[in-house]
Structure formats: C-alpha cells, structure tokens
Amino acid sequence: MRTIDLPAFDAPAFAAAYGPWAIIAGASEGTGACYAQQLAAMGINLVLVSRRLPALEALGQQLAKDHGIAFRALTADLTETGAGSRLVEATADLDIGLYISNAGADGAGNSFFGVPVERSLRLLTMNAANVLEAVHGFGNRFLARGKGGFVIMSSGAGLGGQPWLTMYSATKAFELNFVESLWAELDGQNIDIVGVAAPIMDTPTLRRATEGLGMDYSIAYDPAQVCALALASLGKQPLVIVPDGPDEDKIPQIQADRKTRLVALAEWGKAYTAAATA
C-alpha cells in the first residue's frame, strides 16, 4: 500500500476551530469511517450519514465507547433530490462546525450511452446538486456562527476527462472548481474549505468493484492517510491532489499552478468588484 508523508497536525486547535459537531455524508465505511475515527479521537461529536443505518449505529456506538463522544445516525440517499437540504434541516439543533462530503463513488466501465440516463442524473444530483445544497445551507450557518469548515472529497478523475467514467469525471470536476471558487470567496471570513482530488484507495468499495479482476492493491493508498492529509490541509490549501495515475510526477506542479491561477483570479475579481461598485 502506498503511503503519504503527513504534515504536522495540531489536533486541539483543529477541534477548537471546527467542533463541537461534525457531519460526515457517506460515513458507513472506507474514507467516511476513517474521518469519523480521526475526528472522534479529537473529541468532536459526529453526525454519521449514509443509506445503511445499522452500519452507522455500530460505528457511532464504537466511537462513543472509545472516545466518549456523542453521535447521531441519519439515513439519507444522496442521489435523491433535496437530500442536501434535508441534512441541514435535520441538524438544525446541533452546533455543526464541519461538513465532510464523502459520498459519490462510481464504478469504472460504465458507458455513458450504455446505461439509462436516470443513472447519470442520480450521479449528477449526488455530486453536484446535493453538494451545493449542503454547502450553501451549512455555509450560511457557519457565517452566522463566525467559523466553520468543509472537506469535499472529489477525485483525481475530476482533473480531466476520463472515458468510461464520464459522469463521475464530470461531476468530480464540478466539485474541484466549486471548492476553489468558494475558497477564494471565503477569504477573510473564518470559513475554510478544502477539496481532495482523491487517488485510488484501498477501501471496501474498491475491493468490491475489482473483485476477481486480479488488481494489485499495493498501488492503492491508505484511506486513513488521505483523510489525515485532508484534515491537515483544511485552512491551508484550496485543493489536495494526491499523486496518482499516468502523470503523477506532475501532480505537485499541477496543484501549485492551480492555486497560483486561483489567487490571481481572486485578486482580479476583487479589483473588478471594487471598480464596479465605486
């Protein structure tokens, strides 16, 4: 399994900035469960969201036992219209300080024209419309409380077109550009956002999707390390792009170039807005 050199991380400072409650959409296993474990270890209470209530309850009870946190399990199908807004409404009584969007996986090998259009629309709803709804709803709550953060799990597939992953690639590109744009807009407002162009990770989803195909799992990353890198980058970077794929040697420069372009566009936008309102 591939590993990551993780940066220094101040867990108490993180908990103070993004607690006392975090919500994880897509929390039942894999990266979602890794996020839950790492946040619970910091003493942050959790709202765990997925379609599988028994898995959420089991995870929440174990984390409550191990770390003394409170938790709430919510069932939601994020391919359904309005699911993002319903998460905001269902947690109106909680002081949420962090939203992690972790749903949205799709298996390779799907021909765009070979599957019903409804399948593509469900993926669009999950990775675009419901991400937008949740970030808008929680973001306005964060602005009212004066602080908060978002972690949006995208994919390296969003860095460019990827055949037989057409809708996944396209919707993950939406997430990356959405995060970068908000990162610039939120500058100076004490609200942080980071997007993760995730690599291939050794998760239960990957194992199920590649069962019997003879895949070499040593090329995959440890999902716990990817999650730790994302949390450590919140408030510091707009995007985390983990080296992976045929151009992985170029990834650090791609990440740096995207940030340079974003900062330049943000300065241009500020100047244009100031001139337009003068």
Tab-separated table of C-alpha atoms in Angstrom:
chain	number	residue	atom	x	y	z
A	1	MET	CA	0.000	0.000	0.000
A	2	ARG	CA	1.279	3.469	-0.876
A	3	THR	CA	1.882	5.902	1.960
A	4	ILE	CA	1.942	9.680	2.417
A	5	ASP	CA	4.382	11.853	4.335
A	6	LEU	CA	1.882	13.635	6.562
A	7	PRO	CA	2.467	17.207	7.755
A	8	ALA	CA	2.406	18.251	11.393
A	9	PHE	CA	-1.112	18.457	12.780
A	10	ASP	CA	-2.464	20.311	15.820
A	11	ALA	CA	-5.479	18.255	16.878
A	12	PRO	CA	-6.624	20.519	19.770
A	13	ALA	CA	-6.511	23.593	17.510
A	14	PHE	CA	-8.476	21.729	14.841
A	15	ALA	CA	-11.156	20.669	17.317
A	16	ALA	CA	-11.454	24.234	18.608
A	17	ALA	CA	-11.826	25.594	15.067
A	18	TYR	CA	-14.241	23.019	13.641
A	19	GLY	CA	-16.057	21.420	16.584
A	20	PRO	CA	-18.092	20.698	18.572
A	21	TRP	CA	-20.058	18.718	15.956
A	22	ALA	CA	-19.089	17.450	12.503
A	23	ILE	CA	-21.313	15.836	9.907
A	24	ILE	CA	-19.966	13.199	7.515
A	25	ALA	CA	-22.027	12.349	4.444
A	26	GLY	CA	-21.022	8.847	3.397
A	27	ALA	CA	-19.764	7.642	6.764
A	28	SER	CA	-20.538	3.937	6.943
A	29	GLU	CA	-17.182	2.581	5.735
A	30	GLY	CA	-13.958	3.421	3.901
A	31	THR	CA	-12.871	7.045	3.951
A	32	GLY	CA	-16.021	8.122	5.756
A	33	ALA	CA	-15.306	5.789	8.649
A	34	CYS	CA	-11.674	6.971	8.666
A	35	TYR	CA	-12.805	10.575	9.011
A	36	ALA	CA	-15.174	9.562	11.794
A	37	GLN	CA	-12.425	7.770	13.703
A	38	GLN	CA	-9.973	10.650	13.384
A	39	LEU	CA	-12.495	13.309	14.396
A	40	ALA	CA	-13.795	11.249	17.317
A	41	ALA	CA	-10.232	10.868	18.581
A	42	MET	CA	-10.133	14.684	18.803
A	43	GLY	CA	-13.332	14.703	20.863
A	44	ILE	CA	-15.551	16.038	18.079
A	45	ASN	CA	-19.158	14.797	18.172
A	46	LEU	CA	-20.439	13.245	14.961
A	47	VAL	CA	-23.471	13.126	12.714
A	48	LEU	CA	-22.996	10.000	10.602
A	49	VAL	CA	-24.882	9.820	7.317
A	50	SER	CA	-25.393	7.024	4.800
A	51	ARG	CA	-28.091	4.719	3.492
A	52	ARG	CA	-27.126	1.945	5.945
A	53	LEU	CA	-28.410	2.710	9.439
A	54	PRO	CA	-27.076	-0.468	11.142
A	55	ALA	CA	-23.523	0.285	9.973
A	56	LEU	CA	-23.791	3.879	11.201
A	57	GLU	CA	-25.144	2.828	14.579
A	58	ALA	CA	-22.375	0.260	15.033
A	59	LEU	CA	-19.670	2.780	14.098
A	60	GLY	CA	-21.150	5.508	16.296
A	61	GLN	CA	-21.509	3.239	19.310
A	62	GLN	CA	-17.917	2.049	18.985
A	63	LEU	CA	-16.589	5.597	18.709
A	64	ALA	CA	-18.718	6.730	21.636
A	65	LYS	CA	-17.305	3.885	23.707
A	66	ASP	CA	-13.701	4.539	22.644
A	67	HIS	CA	-13.682	8.341	22.798
A	68	GLY	CA	-16.686	9.448	24.856
A	69	ILE	CA	-18.287	11.422	22.032
A	70	ALA	CA	-21.952	11.912	21.222
A	71	PHE	CA	-23.257	10.837	17.834
A	72	ARG	CA	-26.355	10.883	15.685
A	73	ALA	CA	-27.021	8.468	12.808
A	74	LEU	CA	-29.049	9.742	9.860
A	75	THR	CA	-30.153	7.730	6.863
A	76	ALA	CA	-30.081	9.547	3.552
A	77	ASP	CA	-29.830	8.678	-0.116
A	78	LEU	CA	-27.757	11.476	-1.617
A	79	THR	CA	-28.823	10.524	-5.134
A	80	GLU	CA	-32.290	11.852	-4.256
A	81	THR	CA	-33.277	15.427	-4.997
A	82	GLY	CA	-33.226	17.672	-1.931
A	83	ALA	CA	-31.153	15.352	0.253
A	84	GLY	CA	-28.515	18.037	0.905
A	85	SER	CA	-31.048	20.500	2.245
A	86	ARG	CA	-32.651	17.810	4.386
A	87	LEU	CA	-29.306	17.202	6.122
A	88	VAL	CA	-29.128	20.889	7.008
A	89	GLU	CA	-32.658	20.791	8.380
A	90	ALA	CA	-32.137	17.549	10.313
A	91	THR	CA	-29.211	19.046	12.233
A	92	ALA	CA	-30.708	22.463	12.955
A	93	ASP	CA	-30.490	21.778	16.702
A	94	LEU	CA	-26.762	20.981	16.632
A	95	ASP	CA	-23.776	23.340	16.626
A	96	ILE	CA	-22.197	21.944	13.456
A	97	GLY	CA	-18.723	23.282	12.706
A	98	LEU	CA	-17.552	20.923	9.960
A	99	TYR	CA	-19.226	19.323	6.955
A	100	ILE	CA	-17.490	16.478	5.118
A	101	SER	CA	-18.905	15.479	1.750
A	102	ASN	CA	-17.684	11.937	1.220
A	103	ALA	CA	-20.380	10.304	-0.904
A	104	GLY	CA	-20.237	9.917	-4.647
A	105	ALA	CA	-18.308	6.814	-5.754
A	106	ASP	CA	-18.925	5.197	-9.122
A	107	GLY	CA	-17.531	2.037	-10.652
A	108	ALA	CA	-15.393	2.121	-13.779
A	109	GLY	CA	-16.504	0.667	-17.089
A	110	ASN	CA	-19.838	2.466	-17.465
A	111	SER	CA	-20.608	3.575	-20.993
A	112	PHE	CA	-22.436	6.916	-20.966
A	113	PHE	CA	-24.788	5.749	-23.736
A	114	GLY	CA	-24.985	2.189	-22.434
A	115	VAL	CA	-26.770	2.980	-19.159
A	116	PRO	CA	-30.145	4.643	-18.558
A	117	VAL	CA	-29.982	8.427	-18.395
A	118	GLU	CA	-31.557	8.259	-14.940
A	119	ARG	CA	-28.340	6.712	-13.606
A	120	SER	CA	-26.317	9.669	-14.843
A	121	LEU	CA	-28.822	12.098	-13.396
A	122	ARG	CA	-28.598	10.432	-9.975
A	123	LEU	CA	-24.820	10.840	-10.035
A	124	LEU	CA	-25.244	14.482	-11.043
A	125	THR	CA	-27.661	15.006	-8.153
A	126	MET	CA	-25.298	13.378	-5.642
A	127	ASN	CA	-22.050	15.051	-6.694
A	128	ALA	CA	-23.385	18.445	-7.735
A	129	ALA	CA	-26.888	19.423	-6.606
A	130	ASN	CA	-26.744	17.932	-3.117
A	131	VAL	CA	-23.174	19.089	-2.512
A	132	LEU	CA	-24.326	22.580	-3.496
A	133	GLU	CA	-27.365	22.413	-1.197
A	134	ALA	CA	-25.427	21.166	1.813
A	135	VAL	CA	-22.572	23.628	1.422
A	136	HIS	CA	-24.982	26.528	0.929
A	137	GLY	CA	-27.049	25.586	3.976
A	138	PHE	CA	-24.186	24.811	6.339
A	139	GLY	CA	-22.133	27.696	4.954
A	140	ASN	CA	-24.758	30.225	5.933
A	141	ARG	CA	-24.859	28.671	9.397
A	142	PHE	CA	-21.072	28.910	9.630
A	143	LEU	CA	-21.147	32.563	8.597
A	144	ALA	CA	-23.724	33.267	11.307
A	145	ARG	CA	-21.643	31.491	13.992
A	146	GLY	CA	-18.396	33.060	12.789
A	147	LYS	CA	-16.419	29.933	11.904
A	148	GLY	CA	-16.591	26.516	10.276
A	149	GLY	CA	-15.119	24.295	7.614
A	150	PHE	CA	-15.809	21.993	4.675
A	151	VAL	CA	-13.958	18.987	3.315
A	152	ILE	CA	-15.171	17.933	-0.131
A	153	MET	CA	-13.960	14.541	-1.308
A	154	SER	CA	-13.565	14.740	-5.051
A	155	SER	CA	-11.332	12.549	-7.195
A	156	GLY	CA	-8.313	12.634	-9.445
A	157	ALA	CA	-10.816	11.698	-12.152
A	158	GLY	CA	-12.013	15.297	-11.925
A	159	LEU	CA	-8.698	16.674	-13.159
A	160	GLY	CA	-9.577	15.814	-16.759
A	161	GLY	CA	-11.864	13.732	-18.882
A	162	GLN	CA	-11.904	10.004	-18.215
A	163	PRO	CA	-13.627	7.612	-20.625
A	164	TRP	CA	-15.990	5.029	-19.139
A	165	LEU	CA	-16.232	7.277	-16.103
A	166	THR	CA	-17.833	10.161	-17.974
A	167	MET	CA	-20.369	11.348	-15.415
A	168	TYR	CA	-18.136	10.610	-12.437
A	169	SER	CA	-15.272	12.570	-14.003
A	170	ALA	CA	-17.560	15.453	-14.939
A	171	THR	CA	-19.255	15.740	-11.546
A	172	LYS	CA	-15.960	15.451	-9.681
A	173	ALA	CA	-14.599	18.283	-11.832
A	174	PHE	CA	-17.588	20.331	-10.683
A	175	GLU	CA	-16.612	19.686	-7.074
A	176	LEU	CA	-12.993	20.768	-7.617
A	177	ASN	CA	-13.941	24.029	-9.323
A	178	PHE	CA	-16.723	24.672	-6.823
A	179	VAL	CA	-14.280	24.323	-3.922
A	180	GLU	CA	-11.600	26.504	-5.492
A	181	SER	CA	-14.108	29.256	-6.224
A	182	LEU	CA	-15.514	29.225	-2.688
A	183	TRP	CA	-12.031	29.083	-1.169
A	184	ALA	CA	-11.335	32.453	-2.768
A	185	GLU	CA	-14.765	33.913	-1.983
A	186	LEU	CA	-14.494	32.938	1.687
A	187	ASP	CA	-11.103	34.582	2.190
A	188	GLY	CA	-11.052	36.572	5.432
A	189	GLN	CA	-14.399	35.222	6.719
A	190	ASN	CA	-13.009	32.481	9.001
A	191	ILE	CA	-14.745	29.764	6.956
A	192	ASP	CA	-12.395	27.195	5.434
A	193	ILE	CA	-12.884	24.747	2.588
A	194	VAL	CA	-10.627	22.149	1.004
A	195	GLY	CA	-11.215	19.799	-1.889
A	196	VAL	CA	-9.491	16.441	-2.223
A	197	ALA	CA	-8.650	15.011	-5.637
A	198	ALA	CA	-8.507	11.563	-4.110
A	199	PRO	CA	-6.334	8.800	-5.537
A	200	ILE	CA	-7.068	5.091	-5.745
A	201	MET	CA	-7.536	3.969	-2.136
A	202	ASP	CA	-7.783	0.508	-0.628
A	203	THR	CA	-11.382	0.752	0.536
A	204	PRO	CA	-14.231	-1.768	0.692
A	205	THR	CA	-15.769	-0.027	-2.335
A	206	LEU	CA	-12.616	-0.592	-4.378
A	207	ARG	CA	-12.393	-4.219	-3.243
A	208	ARG	CA	-16.000	-4.891	-4.261
A	209	ALA	CA	-15.616	-3.144	-7.623
A	210	THR	CA	-12.448	-5.072	-8.536
A	211	GLU	CA	-13.250	-8.473	-7.076
A	212	GLY	CA	-11.919	-11.222	-9.305
A	213	LEU	CA	-10.016	-8.846	-11.590
A	214	GLY	CA	-6.582	-9.580	-10.160
A	215	MET	CA	-5.934	-5.978	-9.133
A	216	ASP	CA	-2.644	-5.184	-7.408
A	217	TYR	CA	-3.790	-3.358	-4.275
A	218	SER	CA	-0.252	-2.269	-3.466
A	219	ILE	CA	-0.767	0.630	-5.908
A	220	ALA	CA	-3.602	1.991	-3.765
A	221	TYR	CA	-3.228	4.468	-0.917
A	222	ASP	CA	-4.184	4.008	2.718
A	223	PRO	CA	-7.531	5.851	3.049
A	224	ALA	CA	-6.751	6.836	6.641
A	225	GLN	CA	-3.678	8.722	5.454
A	226	VAL	CA	-5.590	10.501	2.689
A	227	CYS	CA	-8.167	11.620	5.256
A	228	ALA	CA	-5.449	12.769	7.654
A	229	LEU	CA	-3.835	14.795	4.873
A	230	ALA	CA	-7.171	16.420	4.038
A	231	LEU	CA	-7.813	17.439	7.639
A	232	ALA	CA	-4.279	18.798	7.990
A	233	SER	CA	-4.739	20.852	4.796
A	234	LEU	CA	-8.034	22.473	5.799
A	235	GLY	CA	-7.450	26.199	6.202
A	236	LYS	CA	-4.141	25.990	4.334
A	237	GLN	CA	-4.870	24.839	0.771
A	238	PRO	CA	-7.815	25.013	-1.639
A	239	LEU	CA	-7.062	21.570	-3.086
A	240	VAL	CA	-5.170	18.458	-2.090
A	241	ILE	CA	-4.171	16.452	-5.161
A	242	VAL	CA	-2.566	13.161	-4.187
A	243	PRO	CA	-0.068	11.904	-6.803
A	244	ASP	CA	-1.684	9.091	-8.769
A	245	GLY	CA	-2.154	7.991	-12.347
A	246	PRO	CA	-0.085	8.321	-15.527
A	247	ASP	CA	1.010	11.922	-14.810
A	248	GLU	CA	1.560	11.595	-11.066
A	249	ASP	CA	5.052	13.079	-11.249
A	250	LYS	CA	3.432	16.318	-12.440
A	251	ILE	CA	0.782	16.445	-9.705
A	252	PRO	CA	2.649	18.717	-7.243
A	253	GLN	CA	3.166	21.276	-10.003
A	254	ILE	CA	-0.451	20.940	-11.148
A	255	GLN	CA	-1.632	21.667	-7.604
A	256	ALA	CA	0.702	24.654	-7.295
A	257	ASP	CA	-0.287	26.023	-10.710
A	258	ARG	CA	-3.998	25.769	-9.948
A	259	LYS	CA	-3.524	27.681	-6.698
A	260	THR	CA	-1.430	30.370	-8.404
A	261	ARG	CA	-4.109	30.826	-11.068
A	262	LEU	CA	-6.859	30.908	-8.425
A	263	VAL	CA	-5.113	33.563	-6.323
A	264	ALA	CA	-4.563	35.706	-9.428
A	265	LEU	CA	-8.216	35.403	-10.436
A	266	ALA	CA	-9.287	36.265	-6.897
A	267	GLU	CA	-7.248	39.467	-6.986
A	268	TRP	CA	-8.688	40.344	-10.390
A	269	GLY	CA	-12.192	39.673	-9.071
A	270	LYS	CA	-11.668	41.932	-6.062
A	271	ALA	CA	-10.390	44.741	-8.255
A	272	TYR	CA	-13.238	44.335	-10.750
A	273	THR	CA	-15.860	44.304	-7.977
A	274	ALA	CA	-14.363	47.390	-6.331
A	275	ALA	CA	-14.392	49.260	-9.650
A	276	ALA	CA	-17.938	48.169	-10.477
A	277	THR	CA	-19.308	49.334	-7.132
A	278	ALA	CA	-17.332	52.567	-6.933
